């Protein structure tokens, strides 16, 4: 099998049993034939429990398949030169794009209305790619548990849960009925699943209901040395790593998520990453836009700040929708100006990993998931030296983690089934990547972006924000429970709000 979903026998309440001799011999032969027999180097010195654990883990891995993945990842098809690439890149055609920045207000209102109708009909779901731990943020907790320092002290999970709740309320108000549900499917990594489940349980699922918050786990793949050998983390455990955000497709295949969606009659899915504090979860405008166009995948983008901003771009490559990384594009292509819009970059659609899927498309995963490429990430991977049994903590990259990207599926679509919606960066994109104090994409910039957004909403509603500049923090946090996107704030007209502040209710 290509993916592993690991659990311990102790967790399952099953006592460990010594693997049968014939089963062990057969498994060892498979690994020996694949030239990966070293994973059994310490088997004879392990106790029964560790032997069983190693046997079970190795039984879920196909060493020949891993060898094949490694070979393909290390020797991918020849990539075009920068000059060749420039000749095959084009912006998405006007038929496939729209922009909140310059669309007619009646179009945006129409998308919003149709999206809210689909929510009201119970046809919309949300998939969250919750990622791993907040290690780079200085936290060992799942990234979604992180508190960016807002006046309310809310975590990323809570902010996003409240946005889902608010969209449900808006749909209920429009349709005049109760108990409208947007199910929330949260994909974690192995180490973060337990803590994520506990976090939600302790907070009563933020009022969304236990049955409507489904936590599932992405797969992992073995880590290998630069020479292609599977690495051992301990004498009884293979070193593994999550399979990247592109692992979402295999995880949907391996879990019961699609079955649950099918039972609920879901037709439209919003998928996004946890580390964007401004994400408009289950955005009716986005859902309505994609559904109106009848596409299978749509993606939100923001306008690239400058030619040198290191972001991936959504565009056409060889006539197919694709994402091209900043490092792949030559300077002339990056700096090219749109002939129809002087002063605006020709290639400006920055990828923010914020996507729409039709359920009919996710029903076809079996047909193409095995064809998606794997990419090499060279990392420093601690391992057990099979010659002497000692743990090695390398100072430079010594191995390979294989990962997939969520956008690898884009080129499989015909242009008629793909669309892109440009949104305002200040309203919808503030990534959290770095530790506090970095000054870029860190908790302080995330907090600032939310507080600035609240200030804009209040001023648009006719209120005034009075800031105490001397304390160094300005702006107002407006709870999603009050407003999803700036609506419903008429009660603030003519009022003065002293910042910093948080508005939790009218």
CSV table of C-alpha atoms in Angstrom, one decimal:
chain,number,residue,atom,x,y,z
A,1,UNK,CA,0.0,0.0,0.0
A,2,UNK,CA,1.1,3.5,-0.7
A,3,UNK,CA,0.0,5.1,2.5
A,4,UNK,CA,0.2,4.0,6.1
A,5,UNK,CA,-2.4,4.8,8.8
A,6,UNK,CA,-0.6,3.7,12.0
A,7,UNK,CA,-1.9,2.9,15.4
A,8,UNK,CA,-0.5,1.0,18.3
A,9,UNK,CA,-1.8,-2.3,19.6
A,10,UNK,CA,-1.9,-0.9,23.1
A,11,UNK,CA,-4.2,1.9,21.9
A,12,UNK,CA,-6.5,-0.7,20.3
A,13,UNK,CA,-6.6,-2.8,23.5
A,14,UNK,CA,-5.0,-5.8,21.8
A,15,UNK,CA,-2.1,-7.7,23.4
A,16,UNK,CA,0.9,-8.1,21.2
A,17,UNK,CA,1.5,-11.5,19.6
A,18,UNK,CA,4.7,-13.0,18.2
A,19,UNK,CA,4.4,-13.0,14.4
A,20,UNK,CA,4.1,-16.5,13.0
A,21,UNK,CA,7.3,-17.9,11.5
A,22,UNK,CA,6.0,-18.4,8.0
A,23,UNK,CA,4.5,-14.9,7.9
A,24,UNK,CA,7.8,-13.4,9.1
A,25,UNK,CA,9.8,-15.3,6.6
A,26,UNK,CA,7.5,-14.2,3.7
A,27,UNK,CA,7.7,-10.6,4.8
A,28,UNK,CA,11.5,-10.7,5.2
A,29,UNK,CA,11.8,-12.2,1.7
A,30,UNK,CA,9.7,-9.3,0.2
A,31,UNK,CA,12.1,-6.8,1.8
A,32,UNK,CA,15.2,-8.7,0.8
A,33,UNK,CA,14.1,-8.9,-2.8
A,34,UNK,CA,13.5,-5.1,-2.8
A,35,UNK,CA,17.0,-4.6,-1.3
A,36,UNK,CA,15.5,-3.2,1.9
A,37,UNK,CA,16.2,-6.1,4.2
A,38,UNK,CA,18.1,-3.9,6.6
A,39,UNK,CA,14.9,-2.9,8.3
A,40,UNK,CA,15.0,-6.3,10.1
A,41,UNK,CA,18.6,-5.6,11.4
A,42,UNK,CA,17.5,-5.6,15.1
A,43,UNK,CA,14.5,-7.9,14.9
A,44,UNK,CA,16.0,-10.8,16.8
A,45,UNK,CA,16.9,-8.6,19.8
A,46,UNK,CA,13.5,-7.0,20.2
A,47,UNK,CA,10.9,-8.1,22.8
A,48,UNK,CA,7.6,-9.6,21.6
A,49,UNK,CA,5.7,-6.3,21.7
A,50,UNK,CA,8.3,-4.5,19.6
A,51,UNK,CA,8.6,-7.4,17.2
A,52,UNK,CA,4.8,-7.3,16.7
A,53,UNK,CA,4.9,-3.5,16.2
A,54,UNK,CA,7.6,-3.7,13.6
A,55,UNK,CA,6.0,-6.6,11.8
A,56,UNK,CA,2.6,-4.8,11.7
A,57,UNK,CA,4.2,-1.6,10.4
A,58,UNK,CA,6.3,-3.3,7.7
A,59,UNK,CA,3.3,-5.3,6.6
A,60,UNK,CA,1.5,-2.1,5.6
A,61,UNK,CA,4.4,-1.0,3.4
A,62,UNK,CA,5.1,-2.4,-0.1
A,63,UNK,CA,8.9,-2.0,-0.4
A,64,UNK,CA,8.8,-2.5,-4.2
A,65,UNK,CA,6.2,0.4,-4.5
A,66,UNK,CA,8.4,2.6,-2.2
A,67,UNK,CA,11.4,1.9,-4.5
A,68,UNK,CA,9.3,2.8,-7.5
A,69,UNK,CA,8.2,6.1,-5.9
A,70,UNK,CA,11.7,7.0,-4.9
A,71,UNK,CA,13.0,6.2,-8.4
A,72,UNK,CA,10.3,8.4,-10.1
A,73,UNK,CA,10.7,11.2,-7.6
A,74,UNK,CA,14.5,11.3,-7.9
A,75,UNK,CA,14.3,11.0,-11.7
A,76,UNK,CA,11.3,13.0,-12.8
A,77,UNK,CA,10.6,13.8,-16.4
A,78,UNK,CA,13.0,16.4,-17.8
A,79,UNK,CA,11.7,19.9,-16.9
A,80,UNK,CA,11.7,22.6,-19.5
A,81,UNK,CA,14.3,25.4,-19.3
A,82,UNK,CA,13.2,28.8,-18.1
A,83,UNK,CA,13.1,30.0,-21.7
A,84,UNK,CA,11.1,27.0,-22.8
A,85,UNK,CA,8.7,27.4,-19.9
A,86,UNK,CA,8.1,31.0,-20.7
A,87,UNK,CA,6.9,30.0,-24.1
A,88,UNK,CA,4.2,27.7,-22.8
A,89,UNK,CA,2.9,29.8,-19.9
A,90,UNK,CA,-0.3,31.9,-20.3
A,91,UNK,CA,-2.6,33.5,-17.8
A,92,UNK,CA,-5.9,31.7,-17.3
A,93,UNK,CA,-8.4,33.0,-20.0
A,94,UNK,CA,-11.1,35.5,-19.0
A,95,UNK,CA,-13.7,32.8,-19.3
A,96,UNK,CA,-12.2,31.0,-16.3
A,97,UNK,CA,-11.5,33.9,-14.0
A,98,UNK,CA,-13.3,36.6,-12.0
A,99,UNK,CA,-12.1,39.2,-9.5
A,100,UNK,CA,-13.8,40.6,-6.4
A,101,UNK,CA,-11.6,43.7,-7.1
A,102,UNK,CA,-13.4,44.6,-10.3
A,103,UNK,CA,-16.5,42.4,-10.7
A,104,UNK,CA,-19.9,44.0,-10.8
A,105,UNK,CA,-21.6,44.2,-7.4
A,106,UNK,CA,-24.7,42.4,-8.8
A,107,UNK,CA,-22.5,39.5,-9.9
A,108,UNK,CA,-21.0,39.2,-6.4
A,109,UNK,CA,-24.4,39.4,-4.8
A,110,UNK,CA,-25.7,36.8,-7.1
A,111,UNK,CA,-22.9,34.4,-6.2
A,112,UNK,CA,-23.4,35.1,-2.5
A,113,UNK,CA,-27.2,34.4,-2.8
A,114,UNK,CA,-26.8,31.2,-4.7
A,115,UNK,CA,-24.0,30.0,-2.4
A,116,UNK,CA,-26.2,30.7,0.6
A,117,UNK,CA,-29.0,28.8,-1.1
A,118,UNK,CA,-26.8,25.7,-1.5
A,119,UNK,CA,-25.8,26.0,2.2
A,120,UNK,CA,-29.5,26.1,3.1
A,121,UNK,CA,-30.1,23.0,1.0
A,122,UNK,CA,-27.5,21.1,3.0
A,123,UNK,CA,-25.2,20.7,0.0
A,124,UNK,CA,-22.0,22.4,1.2
A,125,UNK,CA,-19.2,20.9,3.3
A,126,UNK,CA,-15.8,22.1,4.4
A,127,UNK,CA,-12.5,20.2,4.5
A,128,UNK,CA,-9.7,21.6,6.6
A,129,UNK,CA,-6.1,20.6,5.9
A,130,UNK,CA,-5.0,21.1,9.6
A,131,UNK,CA,-1.4,20.2,9.0
A,132,UNK,CA,1.1,19.3,11.7
A,133,UNK,CA,2.3,20.8,14.9
A,134,UNK,CA,3.1,24.5,15.3
A,135,UNK,CA,6.8,23.8,15.7
A,136,UNK,CA,7.9,26.8,13.7
A,137,UNK,CA,5.6,28.9,15.9
A,138,UNK,CA,7.3,27.7,19.0
A,139,UNK,CA,4.4,25.4,19.9
A,140,UNK,CA,4.1,21.6,20.2
A,141,UNK,CA,0.3,21.7,19.8
A,142,UNK,CA,-1.5,21.3,16.5
A,143,UNK,CA,-1.3,24.5,14.6
A,144,UNK,CA,-5.0,25.1,14.8
A,145,UNK,CA,-4.8,25.3,18.6
A,146,UNK,CA,-2.5,28.3,18.3
A,147,UNK,CA,-3.6,31.7,19.8
A,148,UNK,CA,-2.2,34.5,17.7
A,149,UNK,CA,-2.7,37.0,20.5
A,150,UNK,CA,-6.1,38.5,19.7
A,151,UNK,CA,-7.9,40.4,22.5
A,152,UNK,CA,-10.4,37.4,22.7
A,153,UNK,CA,-7.6,34.9,23.0
A,154,UNK,CA,-9.3,32.7,20.4
A,155,UNK,CA,-7.4,29.9,18.6
A,156,UNK,CA,-7.4,29.5,14.8
A,157,UNK,CA,-9.8,26.5,15.2
A,158,UNK,CA,-12.2,28.6,17.2
A,159,UNK,CA,-12.2,31.5,14.7
A,160,UNK,CA,-12.8,29.1,11.8
A,161,UNK,CA,-15.5,27.2,13.7
A,162,UNK,CA,-17.4,30.5,14.5
A,163,UNK,CA,-17.3,31.4,10.8
A,164,UNK,CA,-18.9,28.1,9.9
A,165,UNK,CA,-21.5,28.7,12.6
A,166,UNK,CA,-22.2,32.2,11.2
A,167,UNK,CA,-22.7,31.0,7.6
A,168,UNK,CA,-25.2,28.5,9.0
A,169,UNK,CA,-27.1,31.3,10.8
A,170,UNK,CA,-27.1,33.5,7.7
A,171,UNK,CA,-28.6,30.6,5.7
A,172,UNK,CA,-31.1,29.9,8.3
A,173,UNK,CA,-32.2,33.5,8.3
A,174,UNK,CA,-32.5,33.6,4.6
A,175,UNK,CA,-34.4,30.3,4.4
A,176,UNK,CA,-36.5,30.7,7.5
A,177,UNK,CA,-35.6,27.3,8.9
A,178,UNK,CA,-33.5,25.9,11.7
A,179,UNK,CA,-30.7,23.3,12.1
A,180,UNK,CA,-28.9,24.0,8.8
A,181,UNK,CA,-25.5,22.2,8.9
A,182,UNK,CA,-22.2,22.6,7.2
A,183,UNK,CA,-20.2,19.5,8.1
A,184,UNK,CA,-16.5,20.2,8.9
A,185,UNK,CA,-14.0,17.5,8.0
A,186,UNK,CA,-10.6,18.1,9.6
A,187,UNK,CA,-7.6,16.3,8.2
A,188,UNK,CA,-4.7,15.9,10.8
A,189,UNK,CA,-1.4,14.2,10.8
A,190,UNK,CA,-0.8,11.2,12.9
A,191,UNK,CA,0.8,13.0,15.9
A,192,UNK,CA,-1.8,15.8,15.9
A,193,UNK,CA,-5.0,13.7,15.6
A,194,UNK,CA,-5.3,12.9,19.3
A,195,UNK,CA,-4.6,16.4,20.6
A,196,UNK,CA,-7.0,17.8,18.0
A,197,UNK,CA,-9.8,15.5,19.0
A,198,UNK,CA,-9.2,16.4,22.7
A,199,UNK,CA,-9.1,20.1,21.9
A,200,UNK,CA,-12.5,19.9,20.2
A,201,UNK,CA,-14.1,17.6,22.8
A,202,UNK,CA,-13.0,20.0,25.7
A,203,UNK,CA,-14.7,22.9,23.9
A,204,UNK,CA,-17.8,21.1,22.9
A,205,UNK,CA,-17.0,21.4,19.2
A,206,UNK,CA,-17.6,25.1,19.4
A,207,UNK,CA,-21.3,24.6,19.2
A,208,UNK,CA,-21.2,22.9,15.8
A,209,UNK,CA,-22.1,19.4,17.2
A,210,UNK,CA,-19.9,16.4,17.6
A,211,UNK,CA,-21.5,14.6,14.6
A,212,UNK,CA,-20.8,17.5,12.3
A,213,UNK,CA,-17.1,17.7,13.1
A,214,UNK,CA,-15.3,14.7,11.5
A,215,UNK,CA,-11.6,14.3,12.2
A,216,UNK,CA,-9.6,12.1,9.9
A,217,UNK,CA,-6.0,11.4,9.3
A,218,UNK,CA,-3.7,11.8,6.4
A,219,UNK,CA,-1.3,9.0,5.5
A,220,UNK,CA,2.4,8.8,5.9
A,221,UNK,CA,5.2,7.5,3.8
A,222,UNK,CA,8.6,6.0,4.8
A,223,UNK,CA,11.6,8.4,5.0
A,224,UNK,CA,14.5,7.1,3.0
A,225,UNK,CA,18.2,7.9,2.9
A,226,UNK,CA,19.8,9.8,0.0
A,227,UNK,CA,20.8,6.3,-1.3
A,228,UNK,CA,17.1,5.2,-1.3
A,229,UNK,CA,17.2,3.0,1.8
A,230,UNK,CA,14.2,3.0,4.2
A,231,UNK,CA,15.3,4.7,7.5
A,232,UNK,CA,14.6,3.3,10.9
A,233,UNK,CA,13.5,5.8,13.6
A,234,UNK,CA,14.1,3.2,16.3
A,235,UNK,CA,15.1,-0.4,16.2
A,236,UNK,CA,11.4,-1.3,16.0
A,237,UNK,CA,10.0,1.5,14.0
A,238,UNK,CA,10.4,2.8,10.4
A,239,UNK,CA,10.8,6.6,10.2
A,240,UNK,CA,7.8,8.1,8.5
A,241,UNK,CA,6.5,11.5,7.5
A,242,UNK,CA,3.1,12.9,6.4
A,243,UNK,CA,2.6,12.7,2.6
A,244,UNK,CA,2.0,16.4,2.0
A,245,UNK,CA,-1.2,18.4,1.5
A,246,UNK,CA,-1.7,16.4,-1.7
A,247,UNK,CA,-2.3,13.5,0.6
A,248,UNK,CA,-5.8,14.8,1.0
A,249,UNK,CA,-7.0,12.7,-1.9
A,250,UNK,CA,-5.6,9.4,-0.6
A,251,UNK,CA,-6.9,10.3,2.9
A,252,UNK,CA,-10.4,10.9,1.5
A,253,UNK,CA,-10.2,7.6,-0.3
A,254,UNK,CA,-9.0,5.7,2.8
A,255,UNK,CA,-11.4,7.3,5.3
A,256,UNK,CA,-15.1,7.3,5.6
A,257,UNK,CA,-15.4,11.0,4.7
A,258,UNK,CA,-16.8,10.5,1.2
A,259,UNK,CA,-19.3,8.0,2.5
A,260,UNK,CA,-20.5,10.6,5.1
A,261,UNK,CA,-20.7,13.3,2.4
A,262,UNK,CA,-22.7,11.0,0.2
A,263,UNK,CA,-25.2,10.2,2.9
A,264,UNK,CA,-25.6,14.0,3.6
A,265,UNK,CA,-26.2,14.8,0.0
A,266,UNK,CA,-23.1,17.1,-0.2
A,267,UNK,CA,-22.3,18.5,-3.7
A,268,UNK,CA,-19.9,21.4,-3.0
A,269,UNK,CA,-16.8,21.3,-0.9
A,270,UNK,CA,-14.5,24.2,0.3
A,271,UNK,CA,-11.0,23.0,1.2
A,272,UNK,CA,-8.4,25.2,2.8
A,273,UNK,CA,-5.3,25.3,5.1
A,274,UNK,CA,-5.5,26.0,8.8
A,275,UNK,CA,-2.8,28.7,9.0
A,276,UNK,CA,-4.7,31.6,7.3
A,277,UNK,CA,-6.5,33.6,10.0
A,278,UNK,CA,-8.6,35.5,7.5
A,279,UNK,CA,-9.9,32.5,5.6
A,280,UNK,CA,-13.6,32.9,4.7
A,281,UNK,CA,-14.7,29.3,5.6
A,282,UNK,CA,-17.6,28.0,3.5
A,283,UNK,CA,-17.6,31.3,1.7
A,284,UNK,CA,-21.0,31.6,0.0
A,285,UNK,CA,-19.6,33.9,-2.7
A,286,UNK,CA,-16.9,31.3,-3.6
A,287,UNK,CA,-19.3,28.4,-3.5
A,288,UNK,CA,-21.8,30.3,-5.6
A,289,UNK,CA,-19.2,31.4,-8.1
A,290,UNK,CA,-17.9,27.8,-8.6
A,291,UNK,CA,-21.4,26.2,-8.7
A,292,UNK,CA,-22.7,28.8,-11.2
A,293,UNK,CA,-19.8,28.0,-13.5
A,294,UNK,CA,-20.4,24.3,-13.0
A,295,UNK,CA,-16.7,23.6,-12.5
A,296,UNK,CA,-15.0,20.7,-10.7
A,297,UNK,CA,-12.2,22.7,-9.1
A,298,UNK,CA,-12.0,26.4,-8.4
A,299,UNK,CA,-9.3,28.2,-6.6
A,300,UNK,CA,-9.1,31.5,-4.8
A,301,UNK,CA,-6.0,33.7,-5.6
A,302,UNK,CA,-4.7,37.0,-4.4
A,303,UNK,CA,-2.9,39.5,-6.5
A,304,UNK,CA,0.9,39.1,-6.4
A,305,UNK,CA,2.4,42.1,-4.6
A,306,UNK,CA,5.4,42.4,-6.8
A,307,UNK,CA,7.3,40.5,-9.5
A,308,UNK,CA,9.8,39.3,-6.9
A,309,UNK,CA,7.3,38.0,-4.3
A,310,UNK,CA,8.1,34.3,-3.9
A,311,UNK,CA,4.7,32.7,-4.4
A,312,UNK,CA,3.4,30.0,-6.7
A,313,UNK,CA,1.2,31.2,-9.6
A,314,UNK,CA,-2.0,29.7,-10.9
A,315,UNK,CA,-1.9,29.8,-14.7
A,316,UNK,CA,-2.0,27.8,-17.9
A,317,UNK,CA,0.9,25.5,-18.7
A,318,UNK,CA,0.8,23.6,-21.9
A,319,UNK,CA,-2.9,24.7,-22.1
A,320,UNK,CA,-3.8,23.1,-18.8
A,321,UNK,CA,-4.5,24.7,-15.4
A,322,UNK,CA,-1.4,24.4,-13.2
A,323,UNK,CA,0.7,26.0,-10.5
A,324,UNK,CA,4.2,27.1,-11.3
A,325,UNK,CA,6.6,28.0,-8.5
A,326,UNK,CA,8.3,31.4,-8.3
A,327,UNK,CA,11.8,29.7,-8.7
A,328,UNK,CA,10.7,28.2,-12.0
A,329,UNK,CA,9.9,31.5,-13.7
A,330,UNK,CA,12.5,33.7,-15.4
A,331,UNK,CA,12.8,37.4,-14.5
A,332,UNK,CA,11.2,38.6,-17.8
A,333,UNK,CA,8.2,36.4,-17.3
A,334,UNK,CA,7.8,37.4,-13.7
A,335,UNK,CA,8.0,41.1,-14.6
A,336,UNK,CA,5.7,41.0,-17.7
A,337,UNK,CA,2.9,43.5,-17.7
A,338,UNK,CA,-0.7,42.7,-18.6
A,339,UNK,CA,-1.3,44.5,-21.9
A,340,UNK,CA,-4.9,45.1,-21.0
A,341,UNK,CA,-4.1,46.6,-17.6
A,342,UNK,CA,-1.1,48.9,-17.5
A,343,UNK,CA,0.9,48.6,-14.3
A,344,UNK,CA,-0.6,45.2,-13.4
A,345,UNK,CA,1.5,42.0,-13.7
A,346,UNK,CA,0.5,39.6,-16.5
A,347,UNK,CA,1.1,36.6,-14.2
A,348,UNK,CA,-0.3,37.8,-10.8
A,349,UNK,CA,-2.6,35.0,-9.6
A,350,UNK,CA,-0.9,33.9,-6.3
A,351,UNK,CA,-1.8,30.5,-5.0
A,352,UNK,CA,-3.2,30.6,-1.4
A,353,UNK,CA,-4.2,26.9,-1.1
A,354,UNK,CA,-7.9,27.8,-0.9
A,355,UNK,CA,-10.0,25.5,-3.2
A,356,UNK,CA,-13.5,24.4,-4.2
A,357,UNK,CA,-14.3,20.8,-5.3
A,358,UNK,CA,-17.4,19.4,-6.8
A,359,UNK,CA,-18.3,16.2,-5.0
A,360,UNK,CA,-18.7,14.5,-8.4
A,361,UNK,CA,-15.0,15.1,-8.9
A,362,UNK,CA,-14.0,13.7,-5.6
A,363,UNK,CA,-16.0,10.6,-6.5
A,364,UNK,CA,-13.4,9.9,-9.2
A,365,UNK,CA,-10.4,9.8,-6.9
A,366,UNK,CA,-9.8,6.1,-7.5
A,367,UNK,CA,-9.3,6.8,-11.2
A,368,UNK,CA,-6.3,9.1,-10.9
A,369,UNK,CA,-4.9,9.3,-7.4
A,370,UNK,CA,-2.2,6.7,-8.2
A,371,UNK,CA,-1.0,8.9,-11.1
A,372,UNK,CA,-0.2,12.0,-9.1
A,373,UNK,CA,3.6,12.6,-8.8
A,374,UNK,CA,5.6,12.6,-5.6
A,375,UNK,CA,8.1,15.3,-4.8
A,376,UNK,CA,11.4,15.1,-3.0
A,377,UNK,CA,12.0,17.1,0.1
A,378,UNK,CA,15.6,16.7,1.4
A,379,UNK,CA,15.6,16.9,5.2
A,380,UNK,CA,17.7,16.2,8.3
A,381,UNK,CA,16.2,12.9,9.5
A,382,UNK,CA,17.4,11.3,12.7
A,383,UNK,CA,17.8,7.5,12.3
A,384,UNK,CA,19.3,4.3,13.7
A,385,UNK,CA,22.5,3.2,12.1
A,386,UNK,CA,21.9,-0.4,11.2
A,387,UNK,CA,25.6,-1.2,11.4
A,388,UNK,CA,26.0,-0.3,15.1
A,389,UNK,CA,22.5,0.4,16.5
A,390,UNK,CA,23.3,4.0,17.4
A,391,UNK,CA,21.0,7.0,16.9
A,392,UNK,CA,22.3,9.5,14.4
A,393,UNK,CA,21.2,13.1,14.5
A,394,UNK,CA,22.5,14.6,11.2
A,395,UNK,CA,23.7,18.2,10.9
A,396,UNK,CA,22.8,18.4,7.2
A,397,UNK,CA,20.1,16.8,5.0
A,398,UNK,CA,20.7,13.1,4.9
A,399,UNK,CA,17.4,11.8,3.6
A,400,UNK,CA,14.3,12.2,1.6
A,401,UNK,CA,10.7,12.8,2.6
A,402,UNK,CA,8.2,12.1,-0.2
A,403,UNK,CA,5.2,14.4,-0.5
A,404,UNK,CA,2.4,15.3,-2.8
A,405,UNK,CA,1.0,18.7,-3.5
A,406,UNK,CA,-2.8,19.4,-3.5
A,407,UNK,CA,-2.5,21.2,-6.9
A,408,UNK,CA,-0.9,18.3,-8.7
A,409,UNK,CA,-4.4,17.3,-9.8
A,410,UNK,CA,-5.1,20.6,-11.5
A,411,UNK,CA,-3.7,19.6,-15.0
A,412,UNK,CA,-6.0,16.7,-15.1
A,413,UNK,CA,-8.9,19.0,-15.7
A,414,UNK,CA,-10.1,20.5,-18.9
A,415,UNK,CA,-10.2,24.3,-18.8
A,416,UNK,CA,-14.0,24.3,-18.9
A,417,UNK,CA,-14.0,22.6,-15.4
A,418,UNK,CA,-11.5,24.9,-13.7
A,419,UNK,CA,-12.0,28.5,-12.5
A,420,UNK,CA,-10.2,31.0,-10.4
A,421,UNK,CA,-11.6,33.9,-8.2
A,422,UNK,CA,-9.3,36.7,-7.3
A,423,UNK,CA,-10.0,38.1,-3.8
A,424,UNK,CA,-8.6,41.0,-1.8
A,425,UNK,CA,-5.5,40.0,0.1
A,426,UNK,CA,-6.3,42.3,3.1
A,427,UNK,CA,-9.7,40.6,3.5
A,428,UNK,CA,-8.9,36.9,2.9
A,429,UNK,CA,-5.2,36.1,3.2
A,430,UNK,CA,-2.8,36.4,6.1
A,431,UNK,CA,-0.7,33.2,6.4
A,432,UNK,CA,0.9,32.1,9.7
A,433,UNK,CA,4.3,30.6,8.9
A,434,UNK,CA,6.9,32.0,11.3
A,435,UNK,CA,7.6,32.6,15.0
A,436,UNK,CA,6.5,35.8,16.7
A,437,UNK,CA,9.0,38.6,16.1
A,438,UNK,CA,9.8,37.6,12.6
A,439,UNK,CA,7.9,40.6,11.2
A,440,UNK,CA,6.5,38.6,8.3
A,441,UNK,CA,3.7,36.0,8.3
A,442,UNK,CA,3.9,35.7,12.1
A,443,UNK,CA,1.4,35.9,14.9
A,444,UNK,CA,1.8,39.6,15.1
A,445,UNK,CA,1.0,40.2,11.4
A,446,UNK,CA,-2.0,37.8,11.7
A,447,UNK,CA,-3.3,39.6,14.7
A,448,UNK,CA,-2.8,43.0,13.0
A,449,UNK,CA,-4.6,41.9,9.9
A,450,UNK,CA,-7.7,40.8,11.8
A,451,UNK,CA,-7.8,44.0,13.9
A,452,UNK,CA,-7.3,46.1,10.8
A,453,UNK,CA,-10.2,44.3,9.1
A,454,UNK,CA,-12.4,45.0,12.0
A,455,UNK,CA,-11.6,48.6,11.9
A,456,UNK,CA,-12.5,48.8,8.2
A,457,UNK,CA,-15.8,47.1,8.8
A,458,UNK,CA,-16.7,49.5,11.6
A,459,UNK,CA,-15.8,52.5,9.5
A,460,UNK,CA,-17.8,51.1,6.5
A,461,UNK,CA,-20.8,50.8,8.8
A,462,UNK,CA,-20.5,54.4,9.9
A,463,UNK,CA,-18.8,53.9,13.2
A,464,UNK,CA,-15.5,55.5,14.4
A,465,UNK,CA,-12.5,53.7,15.8
A,466,UNK,CA,-10.5,55.7,18.3
A,467,UNK,CA,-7.0,54.2,18.8
A,468,UNK,CA,-4.7,54.6,21.7
A,469,UNK,CA,-1.5,54.7,19.7
A,470,UNK,CA,0.8,54.9,22.7
A,471,UNK,CA,0.1,51.3,23.7
A,472,UNK,CA,1.2,50.1,20.3
A,473,UNK,CA,-1.9,48.0,19.4
A,474,UNK,CA,-4.7,49.4,17.3
A,475,UNK,CA,-7.8,48.0,15.7
A,476,UNK,CA,-10.9,46.1,16.7
A,477,UNK,CA,-11.5,42.3,16.7
A,478,UNK,CA,-15.1,41.6,15.5
A,479,UNK,CA,-16.3,38.1,16.4
A,480,UNK,CA,-17.5,36.0,13.5
A,481,UNK,CA,-20.6,35.4,15.7
A,482,UNK,CA,-21.5,39.0,14.9
A,483,UNK,CA,-20.4,39.4,11.3
A,484,UNK,CA,-19.0,37.0,8.7
A,485,UNK,CA,-17.8,39.5,6.2
A,486,UNK,CA,-18.7,42.9,7.4
A,487,UNK,CA,-22.5,42.5,7.2
A,488,UNK,CA,-24.9,43.2,10.0
A,489,UNK,CA,-23.0,46.0,11.7
A,490,UNK,CA,-25.5,48.8,11.2
A,491,UNK,CA,-25.9,49.1,15.0
A,492,UNK,CA,-22.4,50.6,15.1
A,493,UNK,CA,-23.4,53.6,13.0
A,494,UNK,CA,-22.5,56.9,14.7
A,495,UNK,CA,-20.7,55.0,17.6
A,496,UNK,CA,-17.2,55.5,18.8
A,497,UNK,CA,-15.2,52.3,19.5
A,498,UNK,CA,-12.1,52.6,21.6
A,499,UNK,CA,-9.3,50.3,20.3
A,500,UNK,CA,-7.9,47.8,21.0
A,501,UNK,CA,-11.2,46.1,21.6
A,502,UNK,CA,-13.2,43.0,20.8
A,503,UNK,CA,-16.9,43.0,19.8
A,504,UNK,CA,-18.4,39.6,20.7
A,505,UNK,CA,-22.1,40.6,20.5
A,506,UNK,CA,-24.3,43.5,19.5
